[in-house]
PDB file of C-alpha atoms in Angstrom:
ATOM      1  CA  MET A 387      85.545 -17.905  68.276  1.00  0.00           C
ATOM      2  CA  THR A 388      85.826 -16.898  64.871  1.00  0.00           C
ATOM      3  CA  ASN A 389      83.667 -19.716  63.725  1.00  0.00           C
ATOM      4  CA  ASN A 390      80.165 -18.459  65.499  1.00  0.00           C
ATOM      5  CA  VAL A 391      80.279 -15.316  63.470  1.00  0.00           C
ATOM      6  CA  CYS A 392      78.433 -16.483  59.917  1.00  0.00           C
ATOM      7  CA  ILE A 393      76.193 -15.227  56.783  1.00  0.00           C
ATOM      8  CA  VAL A 394      72.535 -15.339  55.981  1.00  0.00           C
ATOM      9  CA  MET A 395      72.126 -14.869  52.058  1.00  0.00           C
ATOM     10  CA  THR A 396      68.643 -14.436  50.396  1.00  0.00           C
ATOM     11  CA  THR A 397      66.779 -12.258  47.824  1.00  0.00           C
ATOM     12  CA  VAL A 398      63.277 -11.287  47.307  1.00  0.00           C
ATOM     13  CA  ALA A 399      61.818  -9.528  44.175  1.00  0.00           C
ATOM     14  CA  GLY A 400      62.304  -5.925  44.619  1.00  0.00           C
ATOM     15  CA  ALA A 401      64.038  -3.387  46.829  1.00  0.00           C
ATOM     16  CA  GLU A 402      60.701  -2.727  48.811  1.00  0.00           C
ATOM     17  CA  GLN A 403      60.404  -6.456  50.135  1.00  0.00           C
ATOM     18  CA  ALA A 404      64.270  -6.024  50.857  1.00  0.00           C
ATOM     19  CA  LYS A 405      63.954  -3.457  53.239  1.00  0.00           C
ATOM     20  CA  GLU A 406      60.817  -4.416  55.133  1.00  0.00           C
ATOM     21  CA  LEU A 407      62.542  -7.970  55.556  1.00  0.00           C
ATOM     22  CA  ALA A 408      66.221  -6.689  56.768  1.00  0.00           C
ATOM     23  CA  ARG A 409      64.363  -4.064  59.463  1.00  0.00           C
ATOM     24  CA  ALA A 410      62.109  -7.050  61.152  1.00  0.00           C
ATOM     25  CA  VAL A 411      64.848  -8.957  60.941  1.00  0.00           C
ATOM     26  CA  ILE A 412      67.496  -6.828  62.898  1.00  0.00           C
ATOM     27  CA  GLU A 413      64.717  -5.512  64.598  1.00  0.00           C
ATOM     28  CA  ALA A 414      63.961  -9.174  65.575  1.00  0.00           C
ATOM     29  CA  ARG A 415      67.440  -9.306  67.337  1.00  0.00           C
ATOM     30  CA  LEU A 416      68.447 -12.293  64.711  1.00  0.00           C
ATOM     31  CA  ALA A 417      70.656 -10.509  62.762  1.00  0.00           C
ATOM     32  CA  ALA A 418      73.088  -7.609  63.285  1.00  0.00           C
ATOM     33  CA  CYS A 419      73.371  -5.501  60.377  1.00  0.00           C
ATOM     34  CA  ALA A 420      71.642  -6.097  56.259  1.00  0.00           C
ATOM     35  CA  GLN A 421      73.176  -5.700  53.513  1.00  0.00           C
ATOM     36  CA  THR A 422      71.422  -5.726  50.106  1.00  0.00           C
ATOM     37  CA  LEU A 423      72.148  -5.085  46.381  1.00  0.00           C
ATOM     38  CA  PRO A 424      70.606  -5.297  43.145  1.00  0.00           C
ATOM     39  CA  ILE A 425      71.296  -8.960  41.185  1.00  0.00           C
ATOM     40  CA  SER A 426      70.484 -10.531  38.017  1.00  0.00           C
ATOM     41  CA  SER A 427      68.870 -14.445  38.647  1.00  0.00           C
ATOM     42  CA  CYS A 428      69.018 -17.232  36.250  1.00  0.00           C
ATOM     43  CA  TYR A 429      67.035 -19.994  37.373  1.00  0.00           C
ATOM     44  CA  ARG A 430      65.070 -23.264  36.705  1.00  0.00           C
ATOM     45  CA  TRP A 431      60.998 -23.023  38.568  1.00  0.00           C
ATOM     46  CA  GLU A 432      58.738 -25.132  36.789  1.00  0.00           C
ATOM     47  CA  GLY A 433      60.080 -26.137  33.892  1.00  0.00           C
ATOM     48  CA  LYS A 434      60.677 -22.969  32.838  1.00  0.00           C
ATOM     49  CA  ILE A 435      64.120 -20.923  33.065  1.00  0.00           C
ATOM     50  CA  VAL A 436      64.110 -17.971  34.510  1.00  0.00           C
ATOM     51  CA  GLU A 437      66.258 -14.531  33.946  1.00  0.00           C
ATOM     52  CA  ASP A 438      65.122 -11.926  36.920  1.00  0.00           C
ATOM     53  CA  GLY A 439      66.467  -8.613  39.227  1.00  0.00           C
ATOM     54  CA  GLU A 440      66.399  -9.632  42.532  1.00  0.00           C
ATOM     55  CA  GLN A 441      68.193  -7.903  45.554  1.00  0.00           C
ATOM     56  CA  MET A 442      69.865  -9.955  47.950  1.00  0.00           C
ATOM     57  CA  ILE A 443      70.183  -9.532  51.278  1.00  0.00           C
ATOM     58  CA  LEU A 444      73.264 -10.495  53.531  1.00  0.00           C
ATOM     59  CA  PHE A 445      72.702 -10.477  56.777  1.00  0.00           C
ATOM     60  CA  LYS A 446      75.712 -10.614  59.577  1.00  0.00           C
ATOM     61  CA  THR A 447      75.027 -13.123  62.811  1.00  0.00           C
ATOM     62  CA  LEU A 448      75.640 -15.707  65.184  1.00  0.00           C
ATOM     63  CA  ALA A 449      75.870 -19.062  63.970  1.00  0.00           C
ATOM     64  CA  ALA A 450      73.918 -20.469  66.736  1.00  0.00           C
ATOM     65  CA  GLN A 451      70.935 -18.086  65.826  1.00  0.00           C
ATOM     66  CA  TYR A 452      70.799 -19.377  62.464  1.00  0.00           C
ATOM     67  CA  SER A 453      67.645 -21.730  63.413  1.00  0.00           C
ATOM     68  CA  ALA A 454      65.409 -18.629  64.709  1.00  0.00           C
ATOM     69  CA  LEU A 455      66.528 -16.286  62.041  1.00  0.00           C
ATOM     70  CA  GLU A 456      65.506 -19.395  59.806  1.00  0.00           C
ATOM     71  CA  THR A 457      62.656 -19.489  61.146  1.00  0.00           C
ATOM     72  CA  PHE A 458      61.550 -15.762  60.836  1.00  0.00           C
ATOM     73  CA  LEU A 459      62.345 -15.683  57.203  1.00  0.00           C
ATOM     74  CA  LEU A 460      60.629 -19.279  56.433  1.00  0.00           C
ATOM     75  CA  ASP A 461      57.097 -17.220  58.648  1.00  0.00           C
ATOM     76  CA  HIS A 462      57.808 -13.582  56.920  1.00  0.00           C
ATOM     77  CA  HIS A 463      59.381 -14.073  53.292  1.00  0.00           C
ATOM     78  CA  PRO A 464      57.683 -13.168  49.997  1.00  0.00           C
ATOM     79  CA  TYR A 465      58.518 -16.171  48.340  1.00  0.00           C
ATOM     80  CA  ASP A 466      57.053 -20.235  48.819  1.00  0.00           C
ATOM     81  CA  THR A 467      59.942 -21.712  47.932  1.00  0.00           C
ATOM     82  CA  PRO A 468      62.809 -19.172  49.506  1.00  0.00           C
ATOM     83  CA  GLU A 469      66.711 -19.033  49.157  1.00  0.00           C
ATOM     84  CA  ILE A 470      68.176 -19.147  52.226  1.00  0.00           C
ATOM     85  CA  VAL A 471      72.301 -20.149  52.685  1.00  0.00           C
ATOM     86  CA  ARG A 472      74.317 -19.729  56.211  1.00  0.00           C
ATOM     87  CA  LEU A 473      77.615 -18.547  54.550  1.00  0.00           C
ATOM     88  CA  PRO A 474      80.437 -19.646  57.169  1.00  0.00           C
ATOM     89  CA  VAL A 475      82.827 -16.811  57.916  1.00  0.00           C
ATOM     90  CA  ASP A 476      86.924 -18.115  57.943  1.00  0.00           C
ATOM     91  CA  GLY A 477      87.575 -14.100  59.623  1.00  0.00           C
ATOM     92  CA  VAL A 478      86.481 -11.175  60.753  1.00  0.00           C
ATOM     93  CA  SER A 479      88.298  -7.999  63.524  1.00  0.00           C
ATOM     94  CA  GLY A 480      88.380  -8.247  67.055  1.00  0.00           C
ATOM     95  CA  LYS A 481      86.388  -4.822  67.242  1.00  0.00           C
ATOM     96  CA  TYR A 482      83.547  -6.294  64.457  1.00  0.00           C
ATOM     97  CA  ARG A 483      82.746  -9.136  65.801  1.00  0.00           C
ATOM     98  CA  ASP A 484      82.250  -7.866  69.581  1.00  0.00           C
ATOM     99  CA  TRP A 485      79.704  -4.899  67.839  1.00  0.00           C
ATOM    100  CA  LEU A 486      78.156  -7.821  66.830  1.00  0.00           C
ATOM    101  CA  LEU A 487      77.783  -9.764  69.839  1.00  0.00           C
ATOM    102  CA  ARG A 488      76.546  -7.175  71.710  1.00  0.00           C
ATOM    103  CA  GLU A 489      73.459  -6.385  69.040  1.00  0.00           C
ATOM    104  CA  VAL A 490      72.542 -10.482  68.737  1.00  0.00           C
ATOM    105  CA  GLY A 491      74.519 -12.309  70.881  1.00  0.00           C
TER     106      GLY A 491
END
């Protein structure tokens, strides 16, 4: 049953945006946990190479919730073209999985 757990990753410009989006997702019960981390990004955008500080958000959720979470993020994300990436989870502790299932399932 481990394969139904996944991590969904996105980035936003700043800490306040990350906090607001993380809280909104948790309130909607689309993820059990959201962690935010400051990162440095380098990417090509509109023909230019950009280096920016951003905040990464990692959402712990179920694969079955991915479509709903993706739709929510697209509707609430401050970016025109947000990064939304689903990462499979190979293993998770039983108690953590049980908690996640109670919060999201």
